[in-house]
mmCIF file of C-alpha atoms and ligand atoms in Angstrom:
data_model
loop_
_atom_site.group_PDB
_atom_site.id
_atom_site.type_symbol
_atom_site.label_atom_id
_atom_site.label_comp_id
_atom_site.label_asym_id
_atom_site.label_seq_id
_atom_site.Cartn_x
_atom_site.Cartn_y
_atom_site.Cartn_z
ATOM 1 C CA MET A 1 0.000 0.000 0.000
ATOM 2 C CA THR A 2 1.286 3.465 -0.988
ATOM 3 C CA SER A 3 2.190 5.916 1.774
ATOM 4 C CA PHE A 4 1.355 9.646 1.605
ATOM 5 C CA ALA A 5 5.007 10.530 1.075
ATOM 6 C CA GLU A 6 5.356 7.991 -1.767
ATOM 7 C CA PHE A 7 2.111 9.256 -3.350
ATOM 8 C CA ILE A 8 3.281 12.869 -3.197
ATOM 9 C CA GLN A 9 6.628 11.857 -4.708
ATOM 10 C CA GLN A 10 4.806 10.091 -7.559
ATOM 11 C CA GLN A 11 2.367 12.963 -8.131
ATOM 12 C CA LEU A 12 4.679 15.970 -7.718
ATOM 13 C CA GLY A 13 8.258 14.691 -7.500
ATOM 14 C CA ALA A 14 9.200 15.061 -11.163
ATOM 15 C CA THR A 15 7.289 18.329 -11.670
ATOM 16 C CA ASP A 16 8.182 21.966 -11.056
ATOM 17 C CA ARG A 17 6.118 21.707 -7.861
ATOM 18 C CA ALA A 18 8.295 19.364 -5.839
ATOM 19 C CA ASP A 19 8.397 22.149 -3.217
ATOM 20 C CA LEU A 20 4.603 21.891 -2.931
ATOM 21 C CA GLY A 21 5.063 18.197 -2.178
ATOM 22 C CA LEU A 22 7.387 19.022 0.681
ATOM 23 C CA LEU A 23 4.848 21.525 2.037
ATOM 24 C CA LEU A 24 2.035 18.957 1.835
ATOM 25 C CA ASN A 25 4.143 16.530 3.843
ATOM 26 C CA GLN A 26 4.450 19.249 6.465
ATOM 27 C CA PHE A 27 0.657 19.664 6.497
ATOM 28 C CA ALA A 28 0.363 15.898 7.039
ATOM 29 C CA SER A 29 2.721 16.122 10.019
ATOM 30 C CA ALA A 30 0.765 19.065 11.426
ATOM 31 C CA CYS A 31 -2.471 17.071 11.172
ATOM 32 C CA LYS A 32 -0.929 14.090 12.968
ATOM 33 C CA SER A 33 0.128 16.405 15.788
ATOM 34 C CA ILE A 34 -3.284 18.063 15.954
ATOM 35 C CA GLY A 35 -4.981 14.657 16.051
ATOM 36 C CA ASN A 36 -2.671 13.627 18.875
ATOM 37 C CA ALA A 37 -3.378 16.838 20.824
ATOM 38 C CA ILE A 38 -7.116 16.176 20.487
ATOM 39 C CA ASN A 39 -6.788 12.510 21.490
ATOM 40 C CA ARG A 40 -4.764 13.414 24.613
ATOM 41 C CA ALA A 41 -6.686 16.559 25.654
ATOM 42 C CA ALA A 42 -8.372 14.805 28.587
ATOM 43 C CA PHE A 43 -4.945 14.038 30.077
ATOM 44 C CA THR A 44 -3.230 17.330 29.227
ATOM 45 C CA GLY A 45 -5.916 19.799 30.263
ATOM 46 C CA ALA A 46 -6.322 20.988 26.656
ATOM 47 C CA SER A 47 -10.106 20.510 26.760
ATOM 48 C CA GLY A 48 -12.518 23.346 27.246
ATOM 49 C CA VAL A 49 -12.568 27.001 26.331
ATOM 50 C CA SER A 50 -9.797 29.548 26.467
ATOM 51 C CA ASN A 51 -10.845 32.958 27.732
ATOM 52 C CA THR A 52 -10.319 34.561 24.325
ATOM 53 C CA ASP A 53 -12.465 35.329 21.273
ATOM 54 C CA ASN A 54 -11.317 35.176 17.656
ATOM 55 C CA VAL A 55 -11.959 37.645 14.861
ATOM 56 C CA GLN A 56 -15.073 35.626 13.971
ATOM 57 C CA GLY A 57 -16.587 36.598 17.325
ATOM 58 C CA GLU A 58 -16.345 32.990 18.528
ATOM 59 C CA HIS A 59 -15.200 31.933 22.005
ATOM 60 C CA GLN A 60 -12.045 29.990 21.193
ATOM 61 C CA LYS A 61 -11.504 26.479 22.485
ATOM 62 C CA LYS A 62 -8.047 25.789 23.884
ATOM 63 C CA LEU A 63 -7.675 23.288 21.026
ATOM 64 C CA ASP A 64 -8.465 25.991 18.429
ATOM 65 C CA ILE A 65 -5.363 27.817 19.627
ATOM 66 C CA ILE A 66 -3.218 24.706 20.067
ATOM 67 C CA SER A 67 -4.191 23.497 16.559
ATOM 68 C CA ASN A 68 -3.377 26.891 15.090
ATOM 69 C CA ASP A 69 0.053 26.915 16.758
ATOM 70 C CA LEU A 70 0.785 23.386 15.504
ATOM 71 C CA MET A 71 -0.326 24.209 11.933
ATOM 72 C CA ILE A 72 2.001 27.221 11.869
ATOM 73 C CA GLY A 73 4.832 25.431 13.671
ATOM 74 C CA TRP A 74 4.943 22.525 11.224
ATOM 75 C CA THR A 75 4.656 24.590 8.022
ATOM 76 C CA GLN A 76 6.695 27.748 8.632
ATOM 77 C CA TRP A 77 10.143 26.123 8.903
ATOM 78 C CA GLY A 78 10.274 24.282 5.606
ATOM 79 C CA GLY A 79 11.051 27.288 3.429
ATOM 80 C CA HIS A 80 7.965 26.827 1.216
ATOM 81 C CA ALA A 81 5.434 29.143 2.875
ATOM 82 C CA ALA A 82 5.256 32.810 1.852
ATOM 83 C CA ALA A 83 2.657 33.752 4.500
ATOM 84 C CA MET A 84 -0.430 32.331 6.186
ATOM 85 C CA VAL A 85 -4.070 33.171 6.907
ATOM 86 C CA SER A 86 -5.888 31.326 9.693
ATOM 87 C CA GLU A 87 -9.435 31.385 11.027
ATOM 88 C CA GLU A 88 -7.845 31.967 14.425
ATOM 89 C CA LEU A 89 -5.688 34.983 13.497
ATOM 90 C CA GLU A 90 -7.198 38.392 12.673
ATOM 91 C CA ALA A 91 -4.304 39.517 10.472
ATOM 92 C CA MET A 92 -2.182 37.657 7.942
ATOM 93 C CA TYR A 93 0.701 35.744 9.588
ATOM 94 C CA SER A 94 4.096 36.849 8.261
ATOM 95 C CA LEU A 95 6.966 34.446 8.834
ATOM 96 C CA PRO A 96 9.652 35.454 11.369
ATOM 97 C CA PRO A 97 12.420 37.337 9.460
ATOM 98 C CA GLU A 98 15.053 34.673 10.193
ATOM 99 C CA LEU A 99 13.027 32.026 8.313
ATOM 100 C CA GLN A 100 13.359 31.379 4.594
ATOM 101 C CA ARG A 101 10.180 32.232 2.696
ATOM 102 C CA GLY A 102 8.759 30.132 -0.150
ATOM 103 C CA ARG A 103 6.251 30.737 -2.891
ATOM 104 C CA TYR A 104 3.034 29.344 -1.364
ATOM 105 C CA LEU A 105 0.294 31.166 0.509
ATOM 106 C CA LEU A 106 -1.361 28.942 3.120
ATOM 107 C CA ALA A 107 -4.919 29.492 4.345
ATOM 108 C CA PHE A 108 -6.282 27.145 6.985
ATOM 109 C CA ASP A 109 -8.971 26.352 9.509
ATOM 110 C CA PRO A 110 -6.837 24.544 12.057
ATOM 111 C CA LEU A 111 -9.759 23.018 13.944
ATOM 112 C CA ASP A 112 -13.057 22.746 12.080
ATOM 113 C CA GLY A 113 -16.209 21.888 14.027
ATOM 114 C CA SER A 114 -14.560 22.852 17.290
ATOM 115 C CA SER A 115 -17.924 23.095 19.068
ATOM 116 C CA ASN A 116 -17.805 19.268 18.882
ATOM 117 C CA VAL A 117 -14.325 18.682 20.229
ATOM 118 C CA ASP A 118 -15.246 18.588 23.949
ATOM 119 C CA VAL A 119 -18.163 16.204 23.325
ATOM 120 C CA ASN A 120 -15.998 13.754 21.368
ATOM 121 C CA ILE A 121 -17.666 14.167 17.988
ATOM 122 C CA SER A 122 -15.561 14.182 14.796
ATOM 123 C CA VAL A 123 -13.663 17.387 13.997
ATOM 124 C CA GLY A 124 -11.126 18.273 11.322
ATOM 125 C CA SER A 125 -8.557 20.665 9.875
ATOM 126 C CA ILE A 126 -8.890 22.306 6.451
ATOM 127 C CA PHE A 127 -6.102 23.820 4.314
ATOM 128 C CA SER A 128 -5.813 25.665 1.026
ATOM 129 C CA VAL A 129 -2.645 26.522 -0.948
ATOM 130 C CA LEU A 130 -2.251 29.416 -3.406
ATOM 131 C CA LEU A 131 0.793 30.740 -5.277
ATOM 132 C CA ALA A 132 2.150 34.075 -4.027
ATOM 133 C CA PRO A 133 1.685 36.534 -6.942
ATOM 134 C CA ASP A 134 5.132 38.129 -6.494
ATOM 135 C CA GLN A 135 7.851 35.997 -4.947
ATOM 136 C CA HIS A 136 10.365 38.848 -4.966
ATOM 137 C CA ARG A 137 8.665 40.701 -2.150
ATOM 138 C CA ALA A 138 7.085 39.823 1.190
ATOM 139 C CA ALA A 139 3.488 38.661 0.846
ATOM 140 C CA ARG A 140 0.615 40.975 1.685
ATOM 141 C CA ALA A 141 -2.940 40.139 2.832
ATOM 142 C CA GLU A 142 -4.361 41.215 -0.524
ATOM 143 C CA ASP A 143 -2.240 38.498 -2.187
ATOM 144 C CA PHE A 144 -4.657 35.955 -0.662
ATOM 145 C CA LEU A 145 -7.645 37.543 -2.423
ATOM 146 C CA GLN A 146 -7.568 35.123 -5.359
ATOM 147 C CA PRO A 147 -10.559 33.157 -6.704
ATOM 148 C CA GLY A 148 -10.645 29.522 -5.552
ATOM 149 C CA THR A 149 -9.855 28.382 -9.089
ATOM 150 C CA GLN A 150 -6.298 29.585 -8.393
ATOM 151 C CA GLN A 151 -5.683 27.020 -5.631
ATOM 152 C CA VAL A 152 -2.786 24.637 -6.325
ATOM 153 C CA ALA A 153 -3.768 22.231 -3.543
ATOM 154 C CA ALA A 154 -6.446 21.765 -0.902
ATOM 155 C CA GLY A 155 -7.064 19.157 1.748
ATOM 156 C CA TYR A 156 -8.531 18.263 5.055
ATOM 157 C CA ALA A 157 -7.817 15.996 7.982
ATOM 158 C CA LEU A 158 -10.744 14.223 9.647
ATOM 159 C CA TYR A 159 -10.199 13.255 13.288
ATOM 160 C CA GLY A 160 -12.915 10.623 13.471
ATOM 161 C CA PRO A 161 -13.165 6.886 14.219
ATOM 162 C CA SER A 162 -9.988 6.849 12.151
ATOM 163 C CA THR A 163 -7.793 9.811 11.288
ATOM 164 C CA MET A 164 -7.797 10.526 7.554
ATOM 165 C CA LEU A 165 -6.169 12.994 5.220
ATOM 166 C CA VAL A 166 -7.954 13.854 1.945
ATOM 167 C CA LEU A 167 -6.072 15.824 -0.699
ATOM 168 C CA THR A 168 -6.351 17.288 -4.163
ATOM 169 C CA THR A 169 -3.614 18.952 -6.216
ATOM 170 C CA GLY A 170 -5.954 19.283 -9.178
ATOM 171 C CA GLN A 171 -5.507 15.676 -10.312
ATOM 172 C CA GLY A 172 -8.522 14.115 -8.584
ATOM 173 C CA VAL A 173 -9.065 13.415 -4.891
ATOM 174 C CA ASN A 174 -7.224 10.801 -2.835
ATOM 175 C CA GLY A 175 -7.814 9.679 0.756
ATOM 176 C CA PHE A 176 -5.226 8.448 3.242
ATOM 177 C CA THR A 177 -5.777 6.722 6.587
ATOM 178 C CA LEU A 178 -3.352 7.110 9.478
ATOM 179 C CA ASP A 179 -1.726 3.812 10.461
ATOM 180 C CA ALA A 180 -1.091 4.378 14.162
ATOM 181 C CA ALA A 181 1.430 1.519 14.187
ATOM 182 C CA THR A 182 3.761 3.313 11.776
ATOM 183 C CA GLY A 183 2.577 6.917 12.039
ATOM 184 C CA GLU A 184 2.135 6.993 8.251
ATOM 185 C CA PHE A 185 -0.881 8.094 6.236
ATOM 186 C CA MET A 186 -1.585 5.236 3.793
ATOM 187 C CA LEU A 187 -3.485 5.484 0.477
ATOM 188 C CA THR A 188 -6.741 3.704 1.364
ATOM 189 C CA HIS A 189 -9.189 5.680 -0.803
ATOM 190 C CA PRO A 190 -7.692 6.359 -4.264
ATOM 191 C CA ALA A 191 -9.602 8.437 -6.841
ATOM 192 C CA MET A 192 -12.573 9.398 -4.616
ATOM 193 C CA SER A 193 -15.740 10.453 -6.476
ATOM 194 C CA ILE A 194 -19.161 11.777 -5.472
ATOM 195 C CA GLU A 195 -22.385 10.055 -6.569
ATOM 196 C CA PRO A 196 -24.288 12.516 -8.803
ATOM 197 C CA GLU A 197 -27.600 11.393 -7.247
ATOM 198 C CA THR A 198 -28.467 11.362 -3.552
ATOM 199 C CA ARG A 199 -31.328 11.106 -1.096
ATOM 200 C CA GLU A 200 -29.451 12.630 1.817
ATOM 201 C CA PHE A 201 -29.115 16.305 2.781
ATOM 202 C CA ALA A 202 -27.325 18.143 5.584
ATOM 203 C CA ILE A 203 -28.527 21.500 6.892
ATOM 204 C CA ASN A 204 -28.982 23.118 10.322
ATOM 205 C CA ALA A 205 -32.798 23.019 10.314
ATOM 206 C CA SER A 206 -33.009 25.261 13.405
ATOM 207 C CA ASN A 207 -32.340 28.190 11.060
ATOM 208 C CA MET A 208 -35.315 27.307 8.802
ATOM 209 C CA ARG A 209 -37.279 30.506 9.525
ATOM 210 C CA HIS A 210 -34.316 32.555 8.225
ATOM 211 C CA TRP A 211 -33.824 30.776 4.869
ATOM 212 C CA GLU A 212 -34.497 32.347 1.503
ATOM 213 C CA THR A 213 -37.319 30.905 -0.618
ATOM 214 C CA PRO A 214 -35.324 28.622 -2.987
ATOM 215 C CA VAL A 215 -33.686 26.849 -0.025
ATOM 216 C CA GLN A 216 -37.022 26.590 1.773
ATOM 217 C CA ARG A 217 -38.564 25.058 -1.363
ATOM 218 C CA TYR A 218 -35.755 22.530 -1.849
ATOM 219 C CA ILE A 219 -35.866 21.318 1.754
ATOM 220 C CA ASP A 220 -39.701 21.268 1.868
ATOM 221 C CA GLU A 221 -39.709 19.015 -1.215
ATOM 222 C CA CYS A 222 -37.175 16.673 0.391
ATOM 223 C CA LEU A 223 -39.279 16.541 3.579
ATOM 224 C CA ALA A 224 -42.434 15.832 1.557
ATOM 225 C CA GLY A 225 -40.926 12.430 0.736
ATOM 226 C CA LYS A 226 -42.502 9.815 -1.567
ATOM 227 C CA GLU A 227 -45.869 11.589 -1.647
ATOM 228 C CA GLY A 228 -44.229 14.883 -2.570
ATOM 229 C CA PRO A 229 -42.869 16.281 -5.858
ATOM 230 C CA ARG A 230 -39.579 14.404 -5.512
ATOM 231 C CA GLY A 231 -41.332 11.023 -5.295
ATOM 232 C CA ASN A 232 -38.660 9.798 -2.896
ATOM 233 C CA ASN A 233 -37.993 9.746 0.830
ATOM 234 C CA PHE A 234 -34.898 11.683 1.952
ATOM 235 C CA ASN A 235 -32.619 11.326 4.964
ATOM 236 C CA MET A 236 -31.064 14.182 6.952
ATOM 237 C CA ARG A 237 -27.740 14.475 8.760
ATOM 238 C CA TRP A 238 -26.150 17.418 10.638
ATOM 239 C CA VAL A 239 -22.812 16.872 12.407
ATOM 240 C CA ALA A 240 -21.847 20.575 12.749
ATOM 241 C CA SER A 241 -18.351 19.742 11.492
ATOM 242 C CA MET A 242 -18.060 20.684 7.819
ATOM 243 C CA VAL A 243 -15.165 18.251 7.358
ATOM 244 C CA ALA A 244 -17.312 15.330 8.551
ATOM 245 C CA GLU A 245 -20.220 16.320 6.285
ATOM 246 C CA VAL A 246 -17.981 16.733 3.213
ATOM 247 C CA HIS A 247 -16.261 13.411 3.897
ATOM 248 C CA ARG A 248 -19.610 11.603 4.145
ATOM 249 C CA ILE A 249 -20.608 13.178 0.815
ATOM 250 C CA LEU A 250 -17.347 12.025 -0.806
ATOM 251 C CA MET A 251 -18.019 8.514 0.511
ATOM 252 C CA ARG A 252 -21.754 8.095 -0.251
ATOM 253 C CA GLY A 253 -23.070 11.241 -1.921
ATOM 254 C CA GLY A 254 -25.245 13.930 -0.381
ATOM 255 C CA VAL A 255 -25.832 17.660 -0.212
ATOM 256 C CA PHE A 256 -24.430 20.042 2.420
ATOM 257 C CA MET A 257 -26.025 23.465 2.826
ATOM 258 C CA TYR A 258 -25.123 26.433 4.985
ATOM 259 C CA PRO A 259 -27.237 29.048 3.198
ATOM 260 C CA ARG A 260 -27.300 32.748 3.744
ATOM 261 C CA ASP A 261 -30.166 33.791 5.969
ATOM 262 C CA ASN A 262 -32.193 36.947 6.180
ATOM 263 C CA ARG A 263 -31.044 37.896 9.704
ATOM 264 C CA ASP A 264 -27.976 39.890 8.680
ATOM 265 C CA PRO A 265 -27.573 41.033 5.046
ATOM 266 C CA ALA A 266 -23.955 41.968 5.882
ATOM 267 C CA LYS A 267 -23.264 38.324 6.669
ATOM 268 C CA PRO A 268 -24.009 36.334 3.486
ATOM 269 C CA GLY A 269 -23.534 33.018 5.300
ATOM 270 C CA LYS A 270 -21.556 31.533 8.205
ATOM 271 C CA LEU A 271 -18.738 29.693 6.487
ATOM 272 C CA ARG A 272 -15.495 31.402 5.529
ATOM 273 C CA LEU A 273 -14.476 31.541 1.860
ATOM 274 C CA LEU A 274 -10.677 31.328 1.984
ATOM 275 C CA TYR A 275 -10.207 28.407 4.382
ATOM 276 C CA GLU A 276 -13.523 26.519 4.388
ATOM 277 C CA ALA A 277 -15.618 27.093 1.241
ATOM 278 C CA ASN A 278 -12.792 27.329 -1.328
ATOM 279 C CA PRO A 279 -10.727 24.290 -0.274
ATOM 280 C CA MET A 280 -13.848 22.141 0.177
ATOM 281 C CA SER A 281 -15.254 23.310 -3.167
ATOM 282 C CA PHE A 282 -11.973 22.444 -4.923
ATOM 283 C CA ILE A 283 -12.096 18.946 -3.411
ATOM 284 C CA VAL A 284 -15.800 18.465 -4.185
ATOM 285 C CA GLU A 285 -15.437 19.586 -7.831
ATOM 286 C CA GLN A 286 -12.329 17.437 -8.301
ATOM 287 C CA ALA A 287 -14.444 14.481 -7.115
ATOM 288 C CA GLY A 288 -17.175 15.257 -9.675
ATOM 289 C CA GLY A 289 -19.497 17.209 -7.399
ATOM 290 C CA ALA A 290 -20.562 20.859 -7.530
ATOM 291 C CA SER A 291 -20.390 23.829 -5.136
ATOM 292 C CA THR A 292 -22.409 27.037 -5.314
ATOM 293 C CA THR A 293 -23.671 29.997 -3.298
ATOM 294 C CA GLY A 294 -27.039 29.214 -4.925
ATOM 295 C CA THR A 295 -26.367 31.705 -7.706
ATOM 296 C CA GLN A 296 -22.575 31.589 -8.267
ATOM 297 C CA ARG A 297 -19.919 28.869 -8.532
ATOM 298 C CA ILE A 298 -17.958 29.315 -5.307
ATOM 299 C CA LEU A 299 -14.548 28.786 -6.906
ATOM 300 C CA GLU A 300 -15.135 31.772 -9.195
ATOM 301 C CA LEU A 301 -15.881 34.270 -6.420
ATOM 302 C CA GLN A 302 -13.446 37.187 -6.125
ATOM 303 C CA PRO A 303 -12.705 37.488 -2.371
ATOM 304 C CA ASP A 304 -12.729 40.985 -0.928
ATOM 305 C CA HIS A 305 -11.221 40.232 2.492
ATOM 306 C CA ILE A 306 -9.413 37.349 4.134
ATOM 307 C CA HIS A 307 -12.233 36.388 6.554
ATOM 308 C CA GLN A 308 -15.081 36.876 4.083
ATOM 309 C CA ARG A 309 -18.105 34.651 4.663
ATOM 310 C CA VAL A 310 -20.201 32.976 1.977
ATOM 311 C CA ALA A 311 -23.272 30.813 1.527
ATOM 312 C CA VAL A 312 -22.303 27.211 0.714
ATOM 313 C CA MET A 313 -24.320 24.501 -1.034
ATOM 314 C CA LEU A 314 -22.189 21.595 -2.251
ATOM 315 C CA GLY A 315 -22.298 17.903 -3.074
ATOM 316 C CA SER A 316 -23.989 15.557 -5.540
ATOM 317 C CA ARG A 317 -24.049 17.328 -8.879
ATOM 318 C CA HIS A 318 -27.662 16.616 -9.926
ATOM 319 C CA GLU A 319 -29.034 17.952 -6.625
ATOM 320 C CA ILE A 320 -26.869 21.078 -6.749
ATOM 321 C CA GLU A 321 -28.100 21.684 -10.310
ATOM 322 C CA ARG A 322 -31.669 21.459 -9.016
ATOM 323 C CA ILE A 323 -30.936 23.900 -6.157
ATOM 324 C CA VAL A 324 -29.345 26.358 -8.607
ATOM 325 C CA SER A 325 -32.403 26.082 -10.884
ATOM 326 C CA TYR A 326 -34.661 26.991 -7.926
ATOM 327 C CA HIS A 327 -32.570 30.148 -7.413
ATOM 328 C CA ARG A 328 -33.304 31.155 -11.015
ATOM 329 C CA THR A 329 -37.101 30.888 -10.790
HETATM 330 P P1 AHG B 1 -15.349 26.118 13.017
HETATM 331 O O1 AHG B 1 -15.484 25.142 14.133
HETATM 332 O O2 AHG B 1 -14.042 26.000 12.284
HETATM 333 O O3 AHG B 1 -15.662 27.529 13.453
HETATM 334 O O4 AHG B 1 -16.409 25.711 11.890
HETATM 335 C C1 AHG B 1 -17.703 25.345 12.253
HETATM 336 C C2 AHG B 1 -18.576 25.449 11.036
HETATM 337 C C3 AHG B 1 -18.621 24.175 10.207
HETATM 338 O O5 AHG B 1 -17.634 23.239 10.522
HETATM 339 C C4 AHG B 1 -19.988 23.588 10.504
HETATM 340 O O6 AHG B 1 -20.549 22.997 9.353
HETATM 341 C C5 AHG B 1 -20.797 24.786 10.953
HETATM 342 O O7 AHG B 1 -19.882 25.714 11.498
HETATM 343 C C6 AHG B 1 -21.804 24.401 12.013
HETATM 344 O O8 AHG B 1 -22.573 25.554 12.249
HETATM 345 P P2 AHG B 1 -23.753 25.494 13.355
HETATM 346 O O9 AHG B 1 -23.047 25.338 14.667
HETATM 347 O O10 AHG B 1 -24.459 26.815 13.181
HETATM 348 O O11 AHG B 1 -24.616 24.306 13.024
HETATM 349 MN MN1 MN B 2 -14.371 28.583 14.735
HETATM 350 MN MN1 MN B 3 -14.521 25.561 10.259
HETATM 351 MN MN1 MN B 4 -12.155 26.360 13.038
#
């Protein structure tokens, strides 16, 4: 069975992006460390909340901060990062001056679904890699404001019943499972693809009264079941960890929706574009799925700031096409 390092060597070794391969190995190491920190939190006192808030206005968990430190620590030394953006840092992270800079911009959500971490429900880490537009100068925050189509790699770690790493470099999607005996991620899920059809949707139904009409219509039709216009019964899931929902969709199809709601027009959705929506949309499209705001392909959005939020509807292509059609009527 192929290890992550061997796979990366095969996929990137003989290309002009061998440095990206080295960076991705550093991401893999960071995810192993984050998974270990989560697994041992009950012994180390890393559970629970810190007494700080992040730029998102969220009360940070101690593990949000620990995961962020580990993600930076493992990726800043290798000489391939130009700068970083993190859910947990208000401003762009510039590398310490004594470190060698590389040509890749890293954007990450170091701990996704962190509201679940203290109740032992699956959480993850999400990362996105872009090319710095000008490698002859220090990176600036505006360098990160590239459409998602510009990503050169994206991936996530899922800290679940098993720890997995799922990656795309634009040549399909491949899944790796951590072998605790060797500490290696092994290629267990080559060439992952999303079923175009599904009878399973994921949405936080407690927000129903705030949804816009096309979303309301789509969900109502699913809930109407066999007797309704869809002529089928549907199933619902909601884990509250985007990584877990996206992984389930990669494995058995489905639709994930975090739509905009009419509470706050300034906030067009909860999820963040640079380090949640874009990397997950890249992965989903590479696996044959689709990802939209309802009216626009997410990967084509022009970001206007590093913590911009966006509505997200992604998954099985035929269902996403239906949802988009409802936004046109
Ligand atoms: P994070 O923990 O990184 O802030 O992300 C949480 C996100 C996403 O993972 C999940 O799908 C969504 O928030 C859940 O939102 P609700 O708690 O509103 O259901
Ligand atoms: Mn958060
Ligand atoms: Mn998240
Ligand atoms: Mn997070």
